[in-house]
mmCIF file of C-alpha atoms and ligand atoms in Angstrom:
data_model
loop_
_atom_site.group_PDB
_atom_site.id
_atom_site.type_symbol
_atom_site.label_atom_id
_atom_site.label_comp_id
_atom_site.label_asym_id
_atom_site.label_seq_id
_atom_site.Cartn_x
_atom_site.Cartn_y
_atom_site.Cartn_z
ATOM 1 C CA UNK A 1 0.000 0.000 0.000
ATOM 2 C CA UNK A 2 1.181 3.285 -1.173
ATOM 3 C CA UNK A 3 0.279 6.143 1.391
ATOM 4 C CA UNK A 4 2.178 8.947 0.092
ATOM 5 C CA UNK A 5 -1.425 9.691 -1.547
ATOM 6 C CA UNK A 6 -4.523 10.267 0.211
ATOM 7 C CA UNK A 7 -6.640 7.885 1.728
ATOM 8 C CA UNK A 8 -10.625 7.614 2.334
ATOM 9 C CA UNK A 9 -11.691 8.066 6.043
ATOM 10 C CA UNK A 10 -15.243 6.315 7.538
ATOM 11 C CA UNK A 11 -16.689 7.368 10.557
ATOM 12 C CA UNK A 12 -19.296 4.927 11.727
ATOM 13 C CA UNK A 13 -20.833 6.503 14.454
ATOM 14 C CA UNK A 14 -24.452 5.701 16.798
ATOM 15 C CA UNK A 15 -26.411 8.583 15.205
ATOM 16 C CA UNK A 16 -24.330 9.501 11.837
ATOM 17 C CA UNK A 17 -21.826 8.231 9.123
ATOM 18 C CA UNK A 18 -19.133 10.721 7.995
ATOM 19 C CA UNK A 19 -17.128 10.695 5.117
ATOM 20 C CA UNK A 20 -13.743 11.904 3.777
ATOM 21 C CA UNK A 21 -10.722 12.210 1.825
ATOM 22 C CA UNK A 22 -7.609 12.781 4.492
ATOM 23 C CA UNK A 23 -4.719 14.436 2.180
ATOM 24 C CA UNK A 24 -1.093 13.858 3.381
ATOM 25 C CA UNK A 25 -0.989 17.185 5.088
ATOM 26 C CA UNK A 26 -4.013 16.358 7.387
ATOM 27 C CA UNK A 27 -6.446 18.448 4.922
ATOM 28 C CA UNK A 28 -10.202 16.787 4.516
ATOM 29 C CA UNK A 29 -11.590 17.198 1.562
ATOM 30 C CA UNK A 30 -14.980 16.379 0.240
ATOM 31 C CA UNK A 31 -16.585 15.837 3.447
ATOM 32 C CA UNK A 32 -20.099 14.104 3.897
ATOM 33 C CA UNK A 33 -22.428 12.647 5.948
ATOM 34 C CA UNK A 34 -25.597 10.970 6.164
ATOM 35 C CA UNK A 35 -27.720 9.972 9.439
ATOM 36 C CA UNK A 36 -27.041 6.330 10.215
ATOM 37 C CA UNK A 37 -30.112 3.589 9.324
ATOM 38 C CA UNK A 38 -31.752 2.072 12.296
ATOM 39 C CA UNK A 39 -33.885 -1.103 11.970
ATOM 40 C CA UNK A 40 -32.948 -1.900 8.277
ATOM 41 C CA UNK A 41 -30.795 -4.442 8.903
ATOM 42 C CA UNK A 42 -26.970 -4.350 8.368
ATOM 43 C CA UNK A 43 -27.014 -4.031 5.082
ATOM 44 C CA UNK A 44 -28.844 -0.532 4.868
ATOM 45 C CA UNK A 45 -25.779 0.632 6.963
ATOM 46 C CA UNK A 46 -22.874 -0.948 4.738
ATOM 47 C CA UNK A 47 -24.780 0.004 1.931
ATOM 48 C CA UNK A 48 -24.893 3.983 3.479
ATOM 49 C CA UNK A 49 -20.880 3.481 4.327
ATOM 50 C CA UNK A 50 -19.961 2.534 0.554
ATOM 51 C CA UNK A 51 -22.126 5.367 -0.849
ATOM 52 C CA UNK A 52 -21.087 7.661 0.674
ATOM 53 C CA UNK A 53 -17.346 6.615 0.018
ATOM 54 C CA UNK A 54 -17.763 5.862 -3.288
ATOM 55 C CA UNK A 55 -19.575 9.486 -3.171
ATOM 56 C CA UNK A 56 -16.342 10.908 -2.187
ATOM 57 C CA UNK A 57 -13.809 8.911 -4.413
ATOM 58 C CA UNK A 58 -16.581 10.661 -7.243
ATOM 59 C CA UNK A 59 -16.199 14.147 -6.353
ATOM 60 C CA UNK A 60 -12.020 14.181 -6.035
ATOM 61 C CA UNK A 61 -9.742 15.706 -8.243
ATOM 62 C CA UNK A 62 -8.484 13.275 -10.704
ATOM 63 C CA UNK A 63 -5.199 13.330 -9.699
ATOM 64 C CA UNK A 64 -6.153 12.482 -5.855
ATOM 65 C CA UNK A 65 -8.461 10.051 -6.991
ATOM 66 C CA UNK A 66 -5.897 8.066 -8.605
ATOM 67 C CA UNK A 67 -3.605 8.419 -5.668
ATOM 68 C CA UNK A 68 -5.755 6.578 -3.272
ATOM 69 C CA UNK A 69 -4.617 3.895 -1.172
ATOM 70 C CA UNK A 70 -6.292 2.634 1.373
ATOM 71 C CA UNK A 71 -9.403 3.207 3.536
ATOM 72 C CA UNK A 72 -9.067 4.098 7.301
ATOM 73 C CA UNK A 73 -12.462 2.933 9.388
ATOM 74 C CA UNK A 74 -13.613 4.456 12.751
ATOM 75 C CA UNK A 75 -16.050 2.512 14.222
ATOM 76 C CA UNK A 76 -18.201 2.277 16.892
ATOM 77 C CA UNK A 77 -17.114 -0.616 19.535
ATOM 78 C CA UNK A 78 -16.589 -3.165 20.373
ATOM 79 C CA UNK A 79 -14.805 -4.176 17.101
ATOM 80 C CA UNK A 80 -12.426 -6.653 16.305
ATOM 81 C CA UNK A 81 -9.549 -4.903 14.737
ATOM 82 C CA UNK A 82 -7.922 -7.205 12.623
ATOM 83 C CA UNK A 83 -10.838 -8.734 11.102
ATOM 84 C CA UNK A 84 -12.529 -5.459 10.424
ATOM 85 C CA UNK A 85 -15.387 -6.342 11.931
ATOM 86 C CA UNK A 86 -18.213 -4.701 14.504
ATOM 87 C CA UNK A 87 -18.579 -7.008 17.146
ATOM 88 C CA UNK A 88 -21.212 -5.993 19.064
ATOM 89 C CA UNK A 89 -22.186 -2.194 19.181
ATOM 90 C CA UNK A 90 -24.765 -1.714 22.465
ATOM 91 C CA UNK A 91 -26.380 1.042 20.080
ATOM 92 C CA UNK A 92 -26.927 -0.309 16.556
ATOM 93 C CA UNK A 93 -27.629 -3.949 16.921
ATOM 94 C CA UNK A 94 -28.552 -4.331 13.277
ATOM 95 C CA UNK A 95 -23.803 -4.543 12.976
ATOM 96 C CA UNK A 96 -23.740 -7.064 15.531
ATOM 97 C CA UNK A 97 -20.404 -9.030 13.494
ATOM 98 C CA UNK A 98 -20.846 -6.971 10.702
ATOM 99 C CA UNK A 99 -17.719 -7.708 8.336
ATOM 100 C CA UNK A 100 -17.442 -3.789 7.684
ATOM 101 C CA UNK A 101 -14.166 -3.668 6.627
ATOM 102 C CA UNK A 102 -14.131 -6.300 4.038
ATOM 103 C CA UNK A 103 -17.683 -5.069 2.520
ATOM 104 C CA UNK A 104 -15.796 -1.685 2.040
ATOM 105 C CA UNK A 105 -12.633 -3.273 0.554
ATOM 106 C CA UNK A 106 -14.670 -5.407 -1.667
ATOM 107 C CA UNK A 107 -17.261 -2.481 -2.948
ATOM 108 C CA UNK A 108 -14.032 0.283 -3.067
ATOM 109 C CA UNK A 109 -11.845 -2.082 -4.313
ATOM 110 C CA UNK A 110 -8.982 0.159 -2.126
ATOM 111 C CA UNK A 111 -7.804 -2.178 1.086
ATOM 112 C CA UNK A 112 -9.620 -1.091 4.287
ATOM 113 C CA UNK A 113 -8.552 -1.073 7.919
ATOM 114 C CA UNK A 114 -10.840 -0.402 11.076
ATOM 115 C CA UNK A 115 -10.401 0.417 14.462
ATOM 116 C CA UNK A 116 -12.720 1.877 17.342
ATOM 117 C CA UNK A 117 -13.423 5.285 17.754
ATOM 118 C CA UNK A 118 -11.267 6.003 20.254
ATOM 119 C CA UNK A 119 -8.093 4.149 19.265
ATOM 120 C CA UNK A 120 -8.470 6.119 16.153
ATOM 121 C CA UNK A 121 -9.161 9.473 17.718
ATOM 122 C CA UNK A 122 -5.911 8.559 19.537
ATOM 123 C CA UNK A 123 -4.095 8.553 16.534
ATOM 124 C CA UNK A 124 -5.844 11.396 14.989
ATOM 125 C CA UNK A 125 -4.768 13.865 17.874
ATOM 126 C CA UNK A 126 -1.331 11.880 18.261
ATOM 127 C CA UNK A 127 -1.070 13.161 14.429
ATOM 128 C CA UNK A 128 -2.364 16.541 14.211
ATOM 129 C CA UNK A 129 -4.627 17.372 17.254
ATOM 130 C CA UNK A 130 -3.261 17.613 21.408
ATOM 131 C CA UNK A 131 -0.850 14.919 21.366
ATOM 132 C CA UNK A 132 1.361 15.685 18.688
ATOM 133 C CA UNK A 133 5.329 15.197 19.495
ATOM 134 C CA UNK A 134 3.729 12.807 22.359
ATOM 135 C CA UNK A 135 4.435 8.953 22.403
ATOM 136 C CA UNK A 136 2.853 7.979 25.343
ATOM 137 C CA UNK A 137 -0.788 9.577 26.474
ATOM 138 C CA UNK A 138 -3.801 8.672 27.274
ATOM 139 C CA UNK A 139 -6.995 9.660 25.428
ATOM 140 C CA UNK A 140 -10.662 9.665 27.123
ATOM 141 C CA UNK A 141 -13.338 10.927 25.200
ATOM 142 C CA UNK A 142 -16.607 11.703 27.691
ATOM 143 C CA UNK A 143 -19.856 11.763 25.430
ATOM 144 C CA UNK A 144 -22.948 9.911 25.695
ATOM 145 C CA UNK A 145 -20.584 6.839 27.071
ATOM 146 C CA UNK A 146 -17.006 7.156 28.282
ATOM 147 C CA UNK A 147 -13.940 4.795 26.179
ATOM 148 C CA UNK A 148 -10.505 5.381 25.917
ATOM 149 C CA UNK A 149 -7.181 4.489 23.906
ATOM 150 C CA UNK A 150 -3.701 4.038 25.718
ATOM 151 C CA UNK A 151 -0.532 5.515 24.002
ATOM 152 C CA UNK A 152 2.254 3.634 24.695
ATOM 153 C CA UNK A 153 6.063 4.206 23.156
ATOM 154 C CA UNK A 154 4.388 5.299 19.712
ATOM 155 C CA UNK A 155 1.966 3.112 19.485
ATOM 156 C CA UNK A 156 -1.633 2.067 20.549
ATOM 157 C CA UNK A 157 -1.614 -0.549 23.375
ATOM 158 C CA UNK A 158 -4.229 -3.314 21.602
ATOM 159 C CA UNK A 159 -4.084 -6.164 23.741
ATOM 160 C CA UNK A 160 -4.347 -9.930 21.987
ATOM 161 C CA UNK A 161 -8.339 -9.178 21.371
ATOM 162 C CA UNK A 162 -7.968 -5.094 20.729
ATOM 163 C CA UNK A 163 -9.703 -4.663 23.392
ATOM 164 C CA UNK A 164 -7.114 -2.799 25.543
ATOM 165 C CA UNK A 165 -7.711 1.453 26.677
ATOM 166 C CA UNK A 166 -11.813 0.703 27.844
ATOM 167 C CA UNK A 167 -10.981 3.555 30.663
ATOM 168 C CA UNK A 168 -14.740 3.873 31.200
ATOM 169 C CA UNK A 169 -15.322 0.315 32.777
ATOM 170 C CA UNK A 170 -13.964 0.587 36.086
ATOM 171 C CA UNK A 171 -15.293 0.571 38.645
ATOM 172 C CA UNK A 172 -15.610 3.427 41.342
ATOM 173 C CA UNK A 173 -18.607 2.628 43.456
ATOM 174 C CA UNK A 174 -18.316 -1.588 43.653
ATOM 175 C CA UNK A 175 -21.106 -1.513 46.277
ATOM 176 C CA UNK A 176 -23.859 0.920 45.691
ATOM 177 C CA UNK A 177 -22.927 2.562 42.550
ATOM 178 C CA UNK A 178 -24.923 3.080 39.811
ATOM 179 C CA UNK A 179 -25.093 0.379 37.137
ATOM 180 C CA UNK A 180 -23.505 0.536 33.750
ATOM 181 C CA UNK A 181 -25.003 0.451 30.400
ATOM 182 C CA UNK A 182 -22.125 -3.070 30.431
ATOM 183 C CA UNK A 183 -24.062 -4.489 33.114
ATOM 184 C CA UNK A 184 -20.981 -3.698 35.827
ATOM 185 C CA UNK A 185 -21.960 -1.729 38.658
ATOM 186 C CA UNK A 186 -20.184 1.658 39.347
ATOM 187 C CA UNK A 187 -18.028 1.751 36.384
ATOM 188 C CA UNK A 188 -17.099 5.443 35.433
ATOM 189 C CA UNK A 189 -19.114 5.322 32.358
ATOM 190 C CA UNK A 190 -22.079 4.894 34.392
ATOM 191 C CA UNK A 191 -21.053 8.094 36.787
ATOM 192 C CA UNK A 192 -19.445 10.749 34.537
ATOM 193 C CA UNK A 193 -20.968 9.794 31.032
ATOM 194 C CA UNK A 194 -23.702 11.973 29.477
ATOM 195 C CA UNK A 195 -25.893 8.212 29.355
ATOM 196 C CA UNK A 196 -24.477 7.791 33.001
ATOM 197 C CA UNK A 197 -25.958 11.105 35.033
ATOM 198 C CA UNK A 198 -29.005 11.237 32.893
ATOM 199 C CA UNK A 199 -29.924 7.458 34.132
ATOM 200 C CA UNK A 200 -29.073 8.879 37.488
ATOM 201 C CA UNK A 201 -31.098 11.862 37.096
ATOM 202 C CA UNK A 202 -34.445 9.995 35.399
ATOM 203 C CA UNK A 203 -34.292 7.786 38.976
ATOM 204 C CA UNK A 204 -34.076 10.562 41.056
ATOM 205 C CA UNK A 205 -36.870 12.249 39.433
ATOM 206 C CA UNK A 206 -38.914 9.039 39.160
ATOM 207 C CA UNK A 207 -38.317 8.276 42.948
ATOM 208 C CA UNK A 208 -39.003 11.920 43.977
ATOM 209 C CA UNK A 209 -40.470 14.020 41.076
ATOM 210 C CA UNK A 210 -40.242 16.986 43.440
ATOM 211 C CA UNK A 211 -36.573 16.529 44.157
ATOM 212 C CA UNK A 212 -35.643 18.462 40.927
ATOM 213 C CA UNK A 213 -38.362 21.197 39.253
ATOM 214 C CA UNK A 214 -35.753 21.941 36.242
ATOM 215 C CA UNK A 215 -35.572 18.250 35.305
ATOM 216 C CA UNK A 216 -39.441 17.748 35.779
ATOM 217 C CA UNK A 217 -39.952 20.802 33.584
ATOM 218 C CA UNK A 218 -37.696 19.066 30.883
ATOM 219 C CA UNK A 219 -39.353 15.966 30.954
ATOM 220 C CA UNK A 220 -42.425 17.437 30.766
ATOM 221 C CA UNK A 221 -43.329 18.651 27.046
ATOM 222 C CA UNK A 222 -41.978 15.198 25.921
ATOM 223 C CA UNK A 223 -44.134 13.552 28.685
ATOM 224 C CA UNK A 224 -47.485 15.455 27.632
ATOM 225 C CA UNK A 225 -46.924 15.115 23.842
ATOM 226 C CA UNK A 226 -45.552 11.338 23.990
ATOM 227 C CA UNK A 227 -48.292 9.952 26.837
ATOM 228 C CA UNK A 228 -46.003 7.009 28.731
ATOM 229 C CA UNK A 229 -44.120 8.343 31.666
ATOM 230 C CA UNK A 230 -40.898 6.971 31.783
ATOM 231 C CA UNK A 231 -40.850 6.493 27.925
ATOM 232 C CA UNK A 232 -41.284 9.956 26.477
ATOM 233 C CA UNK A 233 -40.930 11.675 29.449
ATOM 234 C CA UNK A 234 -37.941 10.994 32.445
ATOM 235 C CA UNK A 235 -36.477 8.444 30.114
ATOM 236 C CA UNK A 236 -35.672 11.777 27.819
ATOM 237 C CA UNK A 237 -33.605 13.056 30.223
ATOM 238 C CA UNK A 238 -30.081 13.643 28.624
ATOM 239 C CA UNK A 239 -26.562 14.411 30.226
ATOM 240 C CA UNK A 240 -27.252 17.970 28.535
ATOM 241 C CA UNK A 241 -30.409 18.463 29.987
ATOM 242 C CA UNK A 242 -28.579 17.246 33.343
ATOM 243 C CA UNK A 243 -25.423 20.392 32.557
ATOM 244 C CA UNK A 244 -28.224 22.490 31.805
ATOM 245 C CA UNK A 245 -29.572 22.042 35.081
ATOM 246 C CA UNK A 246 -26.645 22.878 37.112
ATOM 247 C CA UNK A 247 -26.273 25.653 35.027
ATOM 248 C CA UNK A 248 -29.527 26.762 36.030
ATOM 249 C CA UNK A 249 -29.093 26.620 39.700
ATOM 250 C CA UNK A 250 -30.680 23.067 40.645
ATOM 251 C CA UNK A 251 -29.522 21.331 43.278
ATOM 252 C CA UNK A 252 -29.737 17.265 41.843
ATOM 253 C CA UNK A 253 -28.359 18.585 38.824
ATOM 254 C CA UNK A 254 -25.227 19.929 40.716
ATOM 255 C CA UNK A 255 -24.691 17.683 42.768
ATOM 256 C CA UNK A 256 -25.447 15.061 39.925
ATOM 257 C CA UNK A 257 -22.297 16.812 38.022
ATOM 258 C CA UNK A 258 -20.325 16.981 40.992
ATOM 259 C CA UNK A 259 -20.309 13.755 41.286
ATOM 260 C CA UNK A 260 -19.844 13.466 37.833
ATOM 261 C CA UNK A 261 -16.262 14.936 37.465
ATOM 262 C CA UNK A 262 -15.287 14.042 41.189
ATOM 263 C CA UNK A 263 -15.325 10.614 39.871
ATOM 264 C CA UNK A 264 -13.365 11.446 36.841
ATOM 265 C CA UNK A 265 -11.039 13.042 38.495
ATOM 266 C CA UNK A 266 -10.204 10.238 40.597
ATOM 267 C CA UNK A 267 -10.097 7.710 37.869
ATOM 268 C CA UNK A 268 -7.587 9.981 36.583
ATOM 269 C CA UNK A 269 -5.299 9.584 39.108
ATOM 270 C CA UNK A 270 -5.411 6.345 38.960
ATOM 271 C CA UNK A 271 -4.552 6.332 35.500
ATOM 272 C CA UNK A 272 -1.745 8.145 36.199
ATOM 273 C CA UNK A 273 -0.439 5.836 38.477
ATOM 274 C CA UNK A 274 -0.895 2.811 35.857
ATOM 275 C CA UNK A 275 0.446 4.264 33.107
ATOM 276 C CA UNK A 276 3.183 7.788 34.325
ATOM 277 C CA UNK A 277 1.601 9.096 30.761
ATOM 278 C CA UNK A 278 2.552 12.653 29.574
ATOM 279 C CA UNK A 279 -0.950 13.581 28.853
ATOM 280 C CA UNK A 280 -4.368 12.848 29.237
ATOM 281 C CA UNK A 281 -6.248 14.009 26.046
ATOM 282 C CA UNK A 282 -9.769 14.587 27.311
ATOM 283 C CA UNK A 283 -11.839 14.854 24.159
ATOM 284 C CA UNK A 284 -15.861 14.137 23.640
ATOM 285 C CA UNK A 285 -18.856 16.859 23.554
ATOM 286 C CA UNK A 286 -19.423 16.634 27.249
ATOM 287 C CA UNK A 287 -16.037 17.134 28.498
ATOM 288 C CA UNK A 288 -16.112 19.853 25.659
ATOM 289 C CA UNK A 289 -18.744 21.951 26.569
ATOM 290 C CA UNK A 290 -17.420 21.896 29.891
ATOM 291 C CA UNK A 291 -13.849 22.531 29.173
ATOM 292 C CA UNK A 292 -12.169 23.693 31.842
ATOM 293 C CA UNK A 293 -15.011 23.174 34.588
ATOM 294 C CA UNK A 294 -14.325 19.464 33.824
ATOM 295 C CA UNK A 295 -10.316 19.200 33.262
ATOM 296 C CA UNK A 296 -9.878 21.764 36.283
ATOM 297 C CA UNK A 297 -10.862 18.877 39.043
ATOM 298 C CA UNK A 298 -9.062 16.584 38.015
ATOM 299 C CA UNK A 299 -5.783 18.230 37.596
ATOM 300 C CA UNK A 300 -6.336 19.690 41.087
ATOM 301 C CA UNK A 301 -6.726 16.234 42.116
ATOM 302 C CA UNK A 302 -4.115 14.340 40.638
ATOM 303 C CA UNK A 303 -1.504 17.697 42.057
ATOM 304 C CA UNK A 304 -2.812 17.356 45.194
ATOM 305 C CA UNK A 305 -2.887 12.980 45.464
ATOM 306 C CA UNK A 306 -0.805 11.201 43.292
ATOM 307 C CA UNK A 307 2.754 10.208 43.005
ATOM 308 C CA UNK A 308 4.564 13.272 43.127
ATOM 309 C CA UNK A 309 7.197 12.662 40.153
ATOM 310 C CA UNK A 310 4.203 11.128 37.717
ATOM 311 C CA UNK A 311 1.825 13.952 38.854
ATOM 312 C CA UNK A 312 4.688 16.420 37.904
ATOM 313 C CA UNK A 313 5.116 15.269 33.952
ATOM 314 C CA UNK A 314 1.418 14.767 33.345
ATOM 315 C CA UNK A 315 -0.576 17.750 31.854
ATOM 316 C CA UNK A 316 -4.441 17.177 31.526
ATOM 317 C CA UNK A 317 -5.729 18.943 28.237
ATOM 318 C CA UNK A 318 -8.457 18.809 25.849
ATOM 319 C CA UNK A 319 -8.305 17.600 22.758
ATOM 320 C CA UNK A 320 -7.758 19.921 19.761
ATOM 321 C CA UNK A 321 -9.785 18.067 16.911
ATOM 322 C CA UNK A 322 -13.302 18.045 17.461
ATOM 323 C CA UNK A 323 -16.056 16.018 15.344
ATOM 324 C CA UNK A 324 -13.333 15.430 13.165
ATOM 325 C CA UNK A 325 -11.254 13.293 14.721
ATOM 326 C CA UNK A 326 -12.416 9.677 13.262
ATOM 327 C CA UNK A 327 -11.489 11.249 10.061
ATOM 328 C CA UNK A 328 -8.524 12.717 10.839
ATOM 329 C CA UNK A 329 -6.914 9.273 12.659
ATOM 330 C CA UNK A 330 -7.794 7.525 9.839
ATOM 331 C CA UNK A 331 -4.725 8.264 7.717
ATOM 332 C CA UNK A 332 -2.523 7.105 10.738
ATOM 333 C CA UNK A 333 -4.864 4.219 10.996
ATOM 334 C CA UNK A 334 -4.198 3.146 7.477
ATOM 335 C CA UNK A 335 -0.281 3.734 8.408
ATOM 336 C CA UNK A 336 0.184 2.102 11.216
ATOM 337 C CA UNK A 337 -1.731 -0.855 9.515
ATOM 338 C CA UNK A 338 0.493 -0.884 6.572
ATOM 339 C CA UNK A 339 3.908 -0.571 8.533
ATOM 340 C CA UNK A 340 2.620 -3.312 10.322
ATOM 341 C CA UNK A 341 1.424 -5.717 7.809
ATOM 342 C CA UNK A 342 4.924 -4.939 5.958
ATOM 343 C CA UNK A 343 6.663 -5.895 9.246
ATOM 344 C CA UNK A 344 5.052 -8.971 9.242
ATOM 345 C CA UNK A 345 5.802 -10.063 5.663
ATOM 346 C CA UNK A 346 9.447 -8.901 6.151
ATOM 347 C CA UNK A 347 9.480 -11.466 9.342
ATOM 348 C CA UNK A 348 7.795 -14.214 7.996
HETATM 349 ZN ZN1 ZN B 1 -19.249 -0.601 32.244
#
């Protein structure tokens, strides 16, 4: 694989599929998108992933368009990484073992590699985004769940099923924590995730629909317009609506947040401790539109509790690369795939 040209990025994600051309100098060109099929079957999404690629490859310049190489995948997890395939996404159950990779290889006809979103969006900011000139960091993104991707001398740590860097699914609160969309009880997911405090907040409101008047106010409209309580109303509460709150001056809300990056904040220290990394990358709308309301705690706490000589080199920071980032990692995907592959061949 030549990847001197550019390459095709995918970005498989629960509520849309992006697409892109990722030039050598980090440039995207001919972006697009389309909202991801529910309830067709796993074909209706492949068949939305190749159009949209084969979309792209159509509106390149010539030149580029001959240059392609390869095709970088983001995906959704769990995936297997090395047989390019979506194992068993909690969201779209429709690519439970979906063969993505080799569907896209076989309707491109350009070799494809995949990888979960966050490995990728590791790469993508080791490349161009917070972590450049870094080899060993630690990215978290904290959106509607909470996953991760460990850095380690250059490369991502994979583990012998790919599975390695699920930061999220640990748990904080063994004995009465909350339980996680996994099934583990008190993972971090299920505390600081957008999917995490809105669960939290629809029981508290269910239990005691006085305990929060902002919340019952935003479940309201759905509740009245969608008849089912629990359904279209509390069960609509989102990790925004939850921010919102605080913002707003509620109390559950608050606290409901404070608990939110109180946990994070201690997971980061222990992530510090298991890994002395340079840098947590802290990437994912939540964490965004918090910025440094969310980062400040937990550098705080990792000054004030960890191992003095780690806690001195690591620098907590957001990441730099947005919505973009699955397509953006994708060229280092394809990369690191290649140099690997050729490594391989050379040794056997
Ligand atoms: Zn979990």
């Amino acid at each position: 694989v030549n990847t001197s040209g550019a390459v095709l990025g995918l970005d498989l994600g629960g509520t849309q599929i992006r697409a892109a051309a990722v030039m050598p100098d980090g440039e995207l060109l001919d972006r697009r998108s389309a909202a991801t099929p529910h309830g067709s079957g796993p074909g209706a999404i492949l068949d939305a992933c190749a159009r949209l690629l084969v979309d792209v490859r159509d509106s390149l310049p010539a030149d580029v368009a001959a240059g392609l190489a390869a095709i970088g995948i983001s995906s959704m997890g769990p995936v297997d990484p090395w047989r390019g395939v979506v194992v068993d996404p909690p969201n779209v159950p429709d690519l439970r073992d979906a063969p993505l990779a080799a569907e896209v290889e076989r309707r491109l006809g350009l070799p494809a590699f995949l990888d979960r979103d966050t490995n990728v969006a590791a790469l993508g900011e080791h490349w161009m985004g917070a972590a450049r000139g870094h080899d060993d960091f630690l990215y978290v993104t904290v959106s509607t769940g909470l996953g991760g991707a460990i850095f380690r001398e250059g490369s991502l740590l994979m583990g012998p099923d790919g599975c390695a860097g699920e930061l999220g699914h640990v748990s904080l609160m063994p004995f009465d924590g909350p339980i996680c969309g996994c099934g583990g009880v008190g993972h971090l997911e299920a505390i600081s995730s957008g999917s995490g405090i809105a669960r939290s907040a629809a029981a508290a409101v269910a239990a005691d629909p006085s305990c929060s008047p902002f919340l019952a106010a935003r479940a309201a409209p759905a509740a009245a317009a969608g008849g089912v309580r629990g359904a279209g109303g509390i069960g609509r509460i989102s990790g925004r609506d939850v921010a919102d709150g605080e913002a707003a001056g509620d109390e559950i809300c608050h606290s409901l947040m404070e608990r939110a990056r109180r946990a994070f904040a201690i997971a980061c220290v222990g992530w510090v401790h298991a890994f002395d990394p340079d840098l947590i990358v802290v990437g994912g709308t939540l964490a965004e539109r918090q910025g440094d309301r969310w980062l400040d705690p937990a550098r705080e706490e990792v000054a004030r509790t960890a191992f003095r000589v780690p806690a001195a080199r690591v620098k907590i920071v957001a990441a730099t690369l947005g919505s973009d980032v699955g397509l953006v990692g994708a060229r280092p995907l394809v990369a690191a795939r290649t140099t690997a592959r050729t490594a391989a061949g050379a040794a056997g």
